[in-house]
C-alpha cells in the first residue's frame, strides 16, 4: 500500500468554482445511485399532476433511466431553467419553504443529474401544438419534437464523466432492486396514479389506479391483505390512516414497513419508535410488524429540509406526534390483544383452523388442545413403576392414546436411587388391559453418581416443556430454547473449523428449493457467493425473480431452506459479507439456530427427549439459549414436599 503524499502543496487562491463542478459536487449528495435518480424524477412527475407514469430501466438504471408522465408538461421557454441549478416553480420565498406541499422543492435534481449523465428532456403542455426537446444542460437548444402531453426525462450513461463514482456501484441486479424498491414505495403512497416498471425491455410490475386496500395488497402480498387492521384517526391537525398488520403476521425482517408524512416516504426514529411501542404488548422477540401508514399534518408543523435525500423529517412537536401515532396504533391492536396468548384473529382463512398446530408458518402454543378430536399421548417414565405401587402410585389418565402413561410410585421414592439392581418396567392392575410401552431400565448407581445431571425424561407438557427426573427431583426443560443453544454452539464450531482449514459439512438437496425473490435478494445472492459458501449455503440464481437453495449446512438440513436463505441474504445485504463473517457471525448463527430448533407442539418420543438432555449435558453454555433465557429449571424434592405440605 502506498504511503500518502505529504509533500506541501502550493497554496491556491480562493476562487469561485465552475458551475459544472458545483453541480457534480451536488450530484454526490443527490445522485448517490440510479435509484436516487428514479426517486427524484418520480417526485417531479407527481408534482406535475401525473396520473400515469412509466419507468423504463436498462442495466439496472446505469445505462438508461427513462420516465414518462402525463402531467402538465413544461413550456418550451422554461425548459432550459428546468435543467439549471436551483431553478424551480415549487417555492419562491421563505414562507413557501416553511410550508412545502410538494415532494420536490430544491430545484437541484435535474441539474445534478445532467452533470453526471446524458439527459434529454422532452415535454408538451396541453395547449402546445407539439412537444419540445432539450439535450444536455441548460445551455442546450430547445428544438421541436414529438410526444403526447406530459414529460419524458431520458437519462443515459450515468456517471459517464465521473468513472470513479461508477466503480462504486453494485451489480446490475442489485441496482435494479434498489430502483424497483423506490418505485414500490412511491406507488404505495399514490394508489390514484398508475405505474408501470420495465427492465431491459421486460415489464416487471404494473399497477392500475385503485384504492389503497388493493394497492397495498398488490405490493405487500395477499398475506398482508388477510391479516391487517385499518386505521383512520384524527386529532387536531394530525391524521393517521392506512393499515397495520396483525401481530400473528409479523416477519423476521423489517422490509414490510412503510411510513409516509404528507405523501413522502420517510424513515423517522420518532414514528418507528411509536409504532414499535404500540406493538410491545402483543409482539415479542426479534419479530417485525408490517404496516402502511400515512401521517397527514400541516406542512408548517414539519421540516422536510433536513436531509439531502429528504428521507428524514423533523417535527415541531415530536412528542405530540409520537403519542398520537402510538395511541392510534395501540387502539387498533387492542381488539386483537388475545393473539399474544395463542388465539387466532378473525381474518384467519378457514383452511387455517385452530385444529392445526401452525399458522402462517409460526408455531402456536395451545392450538391443538382446543381441537375437538385432540387425543394426546404421554411418554412413559423411563424408570417404570416401583414394586408396591398399588394405590400409592400415580397413573396418568388415558385419552385414547395407545402408549402407556406416566406411572411412578411415590411411596418409596428414595429407593429409586438406593437399590442395587436396575429399575424395570411395570403395569398397574388397572392398566393390565391397555398396551404398554417397552420397559426402560436405568442404573440407580449411575443416578446416584449423577452421571446424568439432567436425569431422564418423563413426559412433555403442552408440547413446550420436557419433564425429567434426576437425583434431586424434577427438571423442567424448555425444549426449543435448549435445542437452539445446542445448534448455535454446533454451528459456531463448524464455522470455526472451516476457518481453521477444515471443510464445513454441507447437505446437498435432492430437489433444490426454489422461491420467489425480489431483485435485491437476487443481486445479493449473486454478489456474495463466496460468503454464502463459507456459511455452508449454495444459493443459485435461476431467473431475475427466482432463487434456488441447492445445499445447506448439515446441521440445518431439517430446517425450512427458504426461511434460512432469506435470513442469510438479509444479514449479508445489511452488513456486507466480511462483517457477517466477523462482527455479525454470532447474531446470524443465532438466527439460523432459532429457525432450526425443535418447535412448540412437536411431540417427542422418550428417546428424543433423553437424547436432547444428553446433548445439553455436553454442550457449553447450555444453561441459557443464545437470547439469554434459561433452558432448564431444577425443582428439588424438598420444594415439592413443601408445596404439598408433606410431613407437616
XYZ file of C-alpha atoms in Angstrom:
648
model
C 0.000 0.000 0.000
C 1.406 3.359 -1.000
C 2.034 5.909 1.739
C 0.008 9.143 1.477
C 1.682 12.062 -0.239
C 2.567 14.572 2.492
C 4.512 16.943 0.272
C 3.383 20.535 0.978
C 1.343 21.933 -1.874
C 1.493 25.425 -3.246
C -1.319 27.445 -1.655
C -4.144 28.214 -4.054
C -6.104 31.443 -4.033
C -9.783 31.397 -3.049
C -11.845 31.296 -6.200
C -15.347 30.563 -7.355
C -15.926 27.007 -8.530
C -17.144 26.377 -12.096
C -20.850 25.662 -12.444
C -20.159 22.166 -13.790
C -18.024 21.241 -10.766
C -20.620 22.704 -8.408
C -23.294 20.528 -9.985
C -21.074 17.440 -9.783
C -20.429 18.095 -6.092
C -24.174 18.433 -5.533
C -24.682 15.228 -7.502
C -22.612 13.429 -4.877
C -25.470 14.039 -2.442
C -28.460 13.920 -4.762
C -27.411 11.186 -7.238
C -25.999 8.550 -4.933
C -27.015 5.684 -7.234
C -29.548 5.058 -10.051
C -32.398 4.645 -7.567
C -31.843 8.242 -6.409
C -32.414 9.426 -9.977
C -35.613 7.380 -10.188
C -36.851 8.876 -6.917
C -36.236 12.493 -7.981
C -37.843 12.054 -11.383
C -40.887 10.258 -9.977
C -41.404 13.014 -7.430
C -41.242 15.617 -10.201
C -43.818 13.664 -12.211
C -46.229 13.520 -9.274
C -45.726 17.218 -8.541
C -46.688 17.861 -12.167
C -50.075 16.232 -11.567
C -49.418 12.983 -13.448
C -51.983 10.188 -13.239
C -49.970 7.743 -15.344
C -46.220 7.118 -15.033
C -43.982 4.721 -16.953
C -40.483 3.817 -15.735
C -38.071 2.133 -18.174
C -34.677 0.944 -16.981
C -31.710 -0.649 -18.706
C -28.801 -2.399 -16.966
C -30.065 -1.546 -13.520
C -30.558 2.094 -14.454
C -26.865 2.689 -15.145
C -27.251 2.588 -18.914
C -30.657 4.222 -19.078
C -33.473 5.618 -16.939
C -36.467 6.919 -18.897
C -39.515 8.167 -17.003
C -42.607 9.341 -18.860
C -45.644 11.016 -17.270
C -48.889 12.579 -18.483
C -48.602 15.624 -16.257
C -48.930 19.306 -17.078
C -45.708 19.467 -19.074
C -43.151 22.289 -19.294
C -43.469 25.262 -21.677
C -40.532 25.425 -24.125
C -39.282 28.763 -22.808
C -38.917 27.263 -19.302
C -37.172 24.050 -20.309
C -33.589 25.476 -20.018
C -34.420 26.624 -16.486
C -35.617 23.133 -15.617
C -32.018 21.944 -16.138
C -30.432 24.916 -14.382
C -29.234 24.807 -10.773
C -31.707 25.941 -8.098
C -34.458 26.825 -10.545
C -37.935 25.630 -9.557
C -41.606 26.505 -9.765
C -42.372 24.994 -6.371
C -41.087 27.649 -3.968
C -40.404 31.344 -4.303
C -39.963 32.618 -0.751
C -39.017 31.597 2.788
C -42.698 31.255 3.589
C -43.034 28.692 0.779
C -40.028 26.795 2.139
C -41.645 26.594 5.572
C -44.885 25.294 4.077
C -43.656 22.830 1.468
C -46.586 20.985 -0.057
C -44.729 19.253 -2.880
C -42.374 16.278 -2.947
C -39.575 18.204 -4.659
C -38.694 21.818 -3.979
C -34.949 22.491 -4.123
C -34.625 22.696 -7.888
C -31.260 20.942 -7.984
C -32.107 17.389 -9.023
C -32.212 17.757 -12.809
C -29.114 19.956 -12.874
C -27.186 17.465 -10.743
C -28.308 14.534 -12.879
C -27.362 16.376 -16.081
C -23.865 16.981 -14.699
C -23.095 13.249 -14.432
C -25.191 11.749 -17.245
C -26.526 12.445 -20.723
C -30.007 13.900 -20.228
C -32.731 14.527 -22.797
C -35.832 16.411 -21.635
C -38.956 16.178 -23.805
C -42.193 17.876 -22.789
C -45.516 19.086 -24.097
C -48.174 21.205 -22.439
C -51.907 20.857 -23.078
C -52.063 23.934 -25.316
C -48.917 23.189 -27.354
C -49.151 22.012 -30.951
C -46.258 19.607 -30.451
C -43.622 18.624 -27.935
C -40.254 20.318 -27.386
C -36.871 18.842 -26.554
C -33.624 19.975 -24.932
C -30.456 17.870 -24.739
C -27.531 18.047 -22.333
C -27.810 21.013 -19.984
C -29.483 24.378 -19.563
C -27.104 25.644 -22.262
C -28.682 23.328 -24.826
C -31.036 24.401 -27.606
C -34.769 23.803 -27.348
C -35.980 22.115 -30.526
C -39.358 20.802 -31.757
C -40.053 17.129 -31.049
C -42.899 14.635 -30.949
C -44.761 13.293 -27.956
C -48.041 13.316 -26.034
C -48.891 15.723 -23.250
C -46.572 15.346 -20.308
C -42.849 14.983 -19.815
C -40.199 12.382 -20.550
C -36.796 12.568 -18.890
C -34.294 10.224 -20.545
C -31.094 9.722 -18.533
C -28.359 7.676 -20.219
C -24.846 6.538 -19.243
C -24.953 7.525 -15.605
C -21.532 8.680 -14.310
C -20.030 8.506 -17.808
C -17.865 11.543 -16.983
C -17.112 10.528 -13.398
C -15.872 6.917 -13.687
C -14.613 6.925 -10.090
C -18.221 7.136 -8.927
C -19.359 4.422 -11.290
C -16.993 1.794 -9.913
C -18.683 2.054 -6.512
C -21.998 0.817 -7.917
C -23.113 -2.753 -7.251
C -24.211 -5.373 -9.753
C -26.907 -4.663 -12.318
C -29.431 -6.803 -10.447
C -28.736 -5.098 -7.135
C -29.032 -1.608 -8.593
C -32.269 -2.577 -10.301
C -33.541 -3.927 -6.994
C -32.997 -0.555 -5.350
C -34.747 1.208 -8.231
C -37.689 -1.190 -8.019
C -37.966 -0.585 -4.280
C -38.195 3.176 -4.850
C -40.991 2.658 -7.382
C -42.832 0.387 -4.925
C -42.609 2.953 -2.140
C -43.949 5.776 -4.256
C -46.632 3.630 -5.908
C -47.812 2.534 -2.476
C -48.345 6.159 -1.437
C -50.294 7.066 -4.576
C -52.892 4.441 -5.493
C -54.660 7.140 -7.545
C -51.779 7.001 -10.061
C -50.981 4.088 -12.373
C -47.361 2.935 -12.520
C -45.536 0.692 -14.971
C -41.975 -0.592 -14.468
C -39.843 -2.372 -17.073
C -36.232 -3.524 -17.070
C -34.217 -4.342 -20.163
C -37.381 -4.291 -22.257
C -39.321 -6.643 -19.954
C -42.308 -5.455 -17.923
C -41.695 -6.178 -14.242
C -44.637 -4.510 -12.488
C -47.797 -2.671 -13.425
C -50.302 -1.126 -11.040
C -53.559 0.322 -12.286
C -55.359 3.122 -10.486
C -57.030 1.606 -7.427
C -57.798 2.060 -3.747
C -55.175 1.837 -1.000
C -56.569 -1.517 0.122
C -55.974 -3.079 -3.288
C -52.652 -1.321 -3.974
C -51.182 -2.377 -0.604
C -52.364 -5.966 -1.132
C -50.761 -5.995 -4.576
C -47.412 -4.678 -3.343
C -47.163 -6.278 0.118
C -48.900 -9.505 -0.836
C -52.150 -11.280 -0.044
C -50.728 -12.407 3.277
C -50.739 -8.796 4.441
C -54.204 -8.219 2.994
C -55.629 -11.121 5.018
C -54.042 -10.059 8.306
C -54.263 -6.287 8.640
C -56.240 -3.691 10.531
C -57.480 -0.415 9.064
C -56.572 2.811 10.865
C -58.079 6.249 10.335
C -57.822 8.580 13.308
C -57.586 12.343 13.632
C -56.653 14.684 16.455
C -56.413 18.406 15.765
C -54.091 18.948 12.791
C -52.953 15.295 12.768
C -54.466 12.417 10.823
C -53.127 8.841 10.681
C -54.598 6.458 8.144
C -53.624 3.235 6.433
C -53.175 -0.369 7.514
C -51.197 -2.077 10.233
C -50.521 -5.816 10.267
C -51.714 -8.273 12.888
C -49.059 -9.491 15.350
C -49.571 -13.040 14.099
C -48.438 -11.914 10.644
C -45.140 -10.454 11.860
C -41.941 -11.054 9.919
C -38.299 -11.728 10.625
C -37.396 -8.633 8.596
C -38.496 -5.010 8.718
C -38.989 -4.892 4.948
C -42.768 -4.548 5.202
C -42.780 -1.190 6.977
C -43.850 1.892 5.038
C -44.461 5.247 6.703
C -45.387 8.429 4.844
C -45.558 12.016 6.034
C -47.663 14.215 3.772
C -47.198 11.677 0.989
C -43.411 11.455 1.392
C -41.792 8.122 2.358
C -39.664 8.672 5.464
C -37.567 6.754 7.938
C -38.140 8.681 11.137
C -36.987 7.467 14.557
C -39.935 9.103 16.315
C -42.509 7.364 14.145
C -40.754 3.974 14.120
C -40.449 4.023 17.901
C -44.099 4.973 18.325
C -45.276 2.002 16.266
C -42.815 -0.362 17.960
C -44.037 0.741 21.382
C -47.650 0.140 20.340
C -46.795 -3.471 19.446
C -44.828 -4.076 22.631
C -47.583 -5.970 24.469
C -48.545 -8.175 21.537
C -45.271 -8.780 19.701
C -42.127 -10.118 21.336
C -38.634 -11.079 20.354
C -36.999 -10.052 17.095
C -40.196 -10.019 15.030
C -41.250 -7.009 12.973
C -44.805 -5.929 12.144
C -45.802 -4.890 8.642
C -47.665 -1.654 8.059
C -48.537 1.036 5.540
C -49.270 4.215 7.474
C -49.670 7.800 6.306
C -49.467 10.804 8.603
C -51.036 13.994 7.305
C -50.438 17.299 9.066
C -49.994 20.996 8.402
C -46.751 21.414 6.385
C -45.774 24.204 8.761
C -45.531 21.622 11.564
C -42.860 19.509 9.871
C -39.486 20.381 8.356
C -38.672 18.264 5.309
C -35.462 20.134 4.504
C -33.148 18.335 6.927
C -31.558 15.713 4.660
C -30.314 15.767 1.018
C -32.474 12.774 0.085
C -35.478 14.186 2.011
C -35.978 10.807 3.692
C -35.754 12.308 7.196
C -38.045 14.925 8.690
C -38.204 16.993 11.864
C -41.462 17.670 13.694
C -42.122 20.904 15.513
C -43.680 18.920 18.380
C -42.228 15.429 18.102
C -43.637 14.302 21.449
C -47.207 15.096 20.429
C -46.731 13.271 17.121
C -45.220 10.255 18.907
C -48.092 9.991 21.377
C -50.732 10.394 18.676
C -49.252 7.647 16.491
C -48.621 5.383 19.483
C -52.188 5.585 20.801
C -53.765 5.273 17.340
C -51.891 2.051 16.573
C -52.364 0.740 20.113
C -56.128 1.215 19.913
C -56.224 -0.620 16.602
C -54.320 -3.547 18.121
C -56.402 -3.641 21.298
C -59.073 -5.744 19.626
C -56.513 -8.478 18.951
C -54.687 -8.420 22.282
C -55.617 -12.077 22.834
C -53.373 -13.076 19.934
C -50.371 -12.771 22.226
C -51.723 -15.800 24.087
C -52.144 -18.040 21.086
C -55.689 -17.319 19.926
C -56.332 -16.701 16.278
C -57.561 -13.375 14.831
C -60.759 -13.153 12.834
C -59.134 -12.656 9.368
C -57.693 -16.188 9.523
C -58.767 -18.162 6.425
C -60.963 -21.188 7.009
C -58.224 -23.523 5.787
C -56.020 -22.478 8.688
C -58.191 -23.578 11.582
C -57.447 -23.924 15.264
C -57.046 -27.630 14.794
C -53.730 -27.045 13.057
C -50.549 -26.651 15.068
C -49.236 -23.950 12.781
C -50.439 -20.612 11.486
C -48.599 -18.878 8.645
C -45.505 -20.875 9.453
C -45.465 -19.821 13.116
C -45.987 -22.352 15.868
C -48.858 -21.634 18.253
C -48.739 -22.750 21.855
C -52.040 -24.415 22.668
C -53.989 -24.589 19.403
C -54.160 -28.418 19.177
C -55.551 -28.677 22.710
C -58.657 -26.868 21.529
C -59.359 -29.193 18.610
C -62.433 -31.409 19.218
C -60.631 -34.570 18.122
C -57.442 -33.951 20.099
C -56.071 -37.215 21.500
C -52.823 -36.631 23.404
C -50.428 -39.369 24.395
C -47.979 -39.391 27.267
C -44.435 -40.635 27.107
C -43.794 -43.459 29.576
C -41.481 -42.977 32.529
C -38.027 -44.362 31.777
C -37.923 -45.588 35.355
C -41.049 -47.728 35.122
C -43.083 -48.397 38.332
C -41.539 -49.461 41.605
C -42.733 -52.563 43.406
C -45.532 -51.946 45.815
C -47.170 -49.299 43.679
C -50.776 -50.142 44.484
C -52.874 -47.149 45.337
C -49.764 -45.162 46.212
C -48.691 -44.967 42.598
C -49.786 -42.241 40.144
C -51.117 -43.302 36.784
C -51.686 -40.649 34.131
C -55.193 -40.670 32.620
C -55.709 -42.106 29.168
C -57.228 -40.067 26.320
C -57.351 -42.711 23.641
C -53.618 -42.965 23.117
C -52.064 -46.380 22.697
C -48.981 -45.725 24.769
C -48.572 -46.332 28.484
C -48.968 -43.315 30.761
C -46.501 -41.882 33.216
C -46.569 -44.253 36.174
C -44.252 -43.732 39.129
C -44.567 -44.829 42.741
C -44.052 -42.113 45.326
C -44.195 -44.369 48.361
C -40.560 -45.450 48.118
C -39.145 -42.548 46.144
C -35.759 -42.745 47.864
C -35.354 -46.384 46.868
C -35.217 -45.292 43.262
C -31.639 -44.160 43.778
C -30.578 -46.546 46.511
C -31.321 -50.033 45.168
C -28.745 -52.460 43.905
C -30.454 -53.599 40.739
C -31.916 -51.880 37.711
C -35.388 -50.403 37.744
C -37.681 -52.301 35.369
C -40.971 -51.657 33.630
C -44.278 -52.028 35.484
C -48.005 -52.374 34.835
C -50.585 -51.213 37.317
C -53.518 -53.589 37.828
C -55.951 -51.063 36.403
C -53.834 -50.838 33.268
C -53.296 -54.521 32.501
C -55.767 -54.404 29.602
C -54.005 -51.467 27.942
C -50.969 -51.841 25.659
C -47.777 -50.812 27.420
C -44.566 -49.183 26.227
C -41.364 -51.167 26.221
C -39.605 -51.240 29.598
C -36.829 -48.696 30.083
C -34.020 -49.521 32.505
C -31.889 -47.053 34.441
C -28.978 -47.887 36.714
C -29.581 -46.475 40.214
C -25.818 -46.406 40.667
C -25.478 -44.127 37.664
C -28.189 -41.856 39.036
C -26.554 -41.754 42.450
C -23.236 -40.742 40.878
C -25.017 -38.034 38.861
C -23.611 -39.246 35.569
C -26.714 -37.690 34.048
C -27.281 -34.322 35.826
C -30.496 -33.603 33.920
C -31.927 -37.025 34.664
C -34.317 -38.868 32.377
C -37.436 -37.713 30.573
C -40.886 -38.488 31.952
C -43.238 -36.590 29.612
C -43.965 -33.404 27.687
C -46.100 -30.551 28.943
C -48.262 -28.734 26.356
C -45.746 -29.639 23.672
C -43.373 -26.995 25.056
C -41.591 -28.337 28.130
C -39.873 -31.619 28.912
C -40.456 -33.018 32.389
C -37.490 -35.034 33.607
C -36.493 -36.685 36.887
C -32.993 -36.578 38.346
C -31.431 -37.369 41.706
C -32.523 -34.011 43.155
C -36.121 -34.010 41.977
C -37.904 -32.541 38.949
C -36.251 -30.888 35.937
C -38.230 -28.624 33.586
C -36.673 -28.018 30.164
C -37.733 -25.521 27.503
C -37.085 -27.837 24.581
C -36.905 -25.110 21.912
C -34.534 -22.900 23.896
C -32.333 -25.879 24.752
C -32.173 -27.172 21.187
C -31.489 -23.648 19.949
C -28.405 -23.347 22.176
C -27.130 -26.764 21.078
C -27.461 -25.922 17.385
C -25.949 -22.486 17.932
C -22.832 -23.958 19.526
C -22.556 -26.631 16.842
C -22.818 -24.016 14.080
C -20.114 -21.906 15.719
C -17.848 -24.945 15.962
C -18.479 -25.854 12.330
C -17.710 -22.329 11.122
C -14.609 -22.109 13.311
C -13.406 -25.420 11.889
C -13.776 -24.066 8.379
C -11.734 -21.017 9.267
C -9.057 -23.390 10.581
C -8.882 -25.051 7.177
C -11.393 -27.867 7.606
C -14.393 -28.175 5.337
C -17.842 -27.424 6.703
C -20.151 -30.384 6.136
C -22.968 -29.463 3.785
C -26.094 -31.318 2.761
C -26.914 -31.174 -0.978
C -30.677 -31.109 -1.508
C -32.019 -33.867 -3.729
C -34.589 -31.400 -5.080
C -33.426 -27.761 -4.850
C -35.841 -25.480 -3.015
C -36.888 -22.640 -5.326
C -38.656 -19.490 -4.195
C -39.640 -16.055 -5.426
C -37.077 -13.399 -4.532
C -37.059 -9.666 -5.079
C -34.355 -8.040 -7.159
C -32.266 -7.035 -4.133
C -32.192 -10.620 -2.823
C -31.205 -11.937 -6.246
C -28.447 -9.353 -6.510
C -27.187 -10.186 -3.013
C -27.051 -13.902 -3.821
C -25.069 -13.200 -6.988
C -22.600 -10.799 -5.367
C -21.868 -12.727 -2.187
C -21.452 -16.311 -3.363
C -18.154 -16.678 -1.504
C -19.664 -15.566 1.795
C -22.691 -17.833 1.363
C -20.468 -20.821 0.600
C -18.382 -20.043 3.676
C -21.598 -20.334 5.681
C -22.434 -23.646 4.003
C -25.114 -22.390 1.592
C -25.330 -22.846 -2.167
C -27.943 -20.371 -3.423
C -28.196 -20.125 -7.210
C -29.974 -17.592 -9.410
C -32.443 -19.245 -11.783
C -34.097 -16.095 -13.131
C -34.373 -12.389 -12.254
C -37.082 -13.308 -9.731
C -36.180 -16.861 -8.650
C -33.519 -18.301 -6.355
C -32.779 -21.956 -5.665
C -31.239 -23.378 -2.488
C -29.094 -26.319 -3.589
C -27.310 -27.120 -0.339
C -27.353 -26.123 3.331
C -25.123 -26.921 6.318
C -25.694 -30.474 7.549
C -26.701 -29.129 10.947
C -29.599 -27.246 9.339
C -30.763 -29.932 6.924
C -34.134 -30.351 8.643
C -34.998 -26.649 8.665
C -37.025 -24.649 6.158
C -34.456 -23.924 3.447
C -36.326 -20.897 2.119
C -36.515 -19.207 5.526
C -32.838 -19.888 6.168
C -31.855 -18.489 2.781
C -33.851 -15.293 3.280
C -32.320 -14.716 6.722
C -28.789 -15.217 5.446
C -29.362 -12.937 2.457
C -30.865 -10.280 4.711
C -27.845 -10.158 7.008
C -25.351 -10.292 4.161
C -27.162 -7.453 2.400
C -27.432 -5.275 5.502
C -23.935 -5.775 6.889
C -21.793 -6.967 3.995
C -20.055 -10.295 3.546
C -16.959 -9.542 5.617
C -18.910 -8.120 8.566
C -21.279 -11.090 8.624
C -18.335 -13.487 8.872
C -16.514 -11.435 11.506
C -18.636 -8.992 13.501
C -22.146 -10.354 12.896
C -21.308 -14.050 12.869
C -22.884 -14.914 16.217
C -26.079 -12.958 15.522
C -26.557 -14.719 12.196
C -25.839 -18.172 13.618
C -28.265 -17.458 16.442
C -30.985 -16.648 13.920
C -30.304 -19.843 11.970
C -30.313 -21.923 15.146
C -33.635 -20.422 16.227
C -35.293 -21.349 12.937
C -33.870 -24.878 13.029
C -34.541 -25.744 16.662
C -37.440 -28.044 17.509
C -40.660 -26.025 17.660
C -43.518 -25.994 20.124
C -46.150 -28.737 19.726
C -43.629 -31.147 18.248
C -44.405 -34.369 20.082
C -41.120 -36.021 21.012
C -40.592 -39.648 21.864
C -38.927 -40.577 25.134
C -35.756 -41.420 23.231
C -35.749 -37.999 21.537
C -36.279 -36.199 24.830
C -33.478 -38.112 26.507
C -31.179 -37.501 23.549
C -31.816 -33.770 23.932
C -30.999 -33.950 27.653
C -27.757 -35.824 26.975
C -26.767 -33.289 24.316
C -27.411 -30.446 26.754
C -25.100 -32.043 29.275
C -22.149 -31.946 26.879
C -22.834 -28.549 25.291
C -21.077 -25.444 26.539
C -23.264 -22.650 27.924
C -26.312 -24.892 27.636
C -27.902 -23.315 30.708
C -29.154 -20.395 28.578
C -30.259 -20.059 24.983
C -28.420 -17.543 22.830
C -31.080 -14.933 23.676
C -30.167 -15.154 27.357
C -33.218 -17.101 28.542
C -32.778 -20.143 30.838
C -33.122 -23.507 29.161
C -33.910 -25.570 32.254
C -35.002 -25.239 35.886
C -34.427 -27.599 38.809
C -37.272 -28.174 41.295
C -35.952 -30.151 44.235
C -37.971 -32.751 46.126
C -37.893 -30.593 49.257
C -39.631 -27.774 47.403
C -42.281 -30.165 46.113
C -42.806 -31.569 49.613
C -43.372 -28.049 50.947
C -45.742 -27.273 48.106
C -47.933 -30.252 49.034
C -47.426 -29.845 52.817
C -45.874 -33.303 53.094
C -44.530 -34.111 56.540
C -46.413 -31.251 58.168
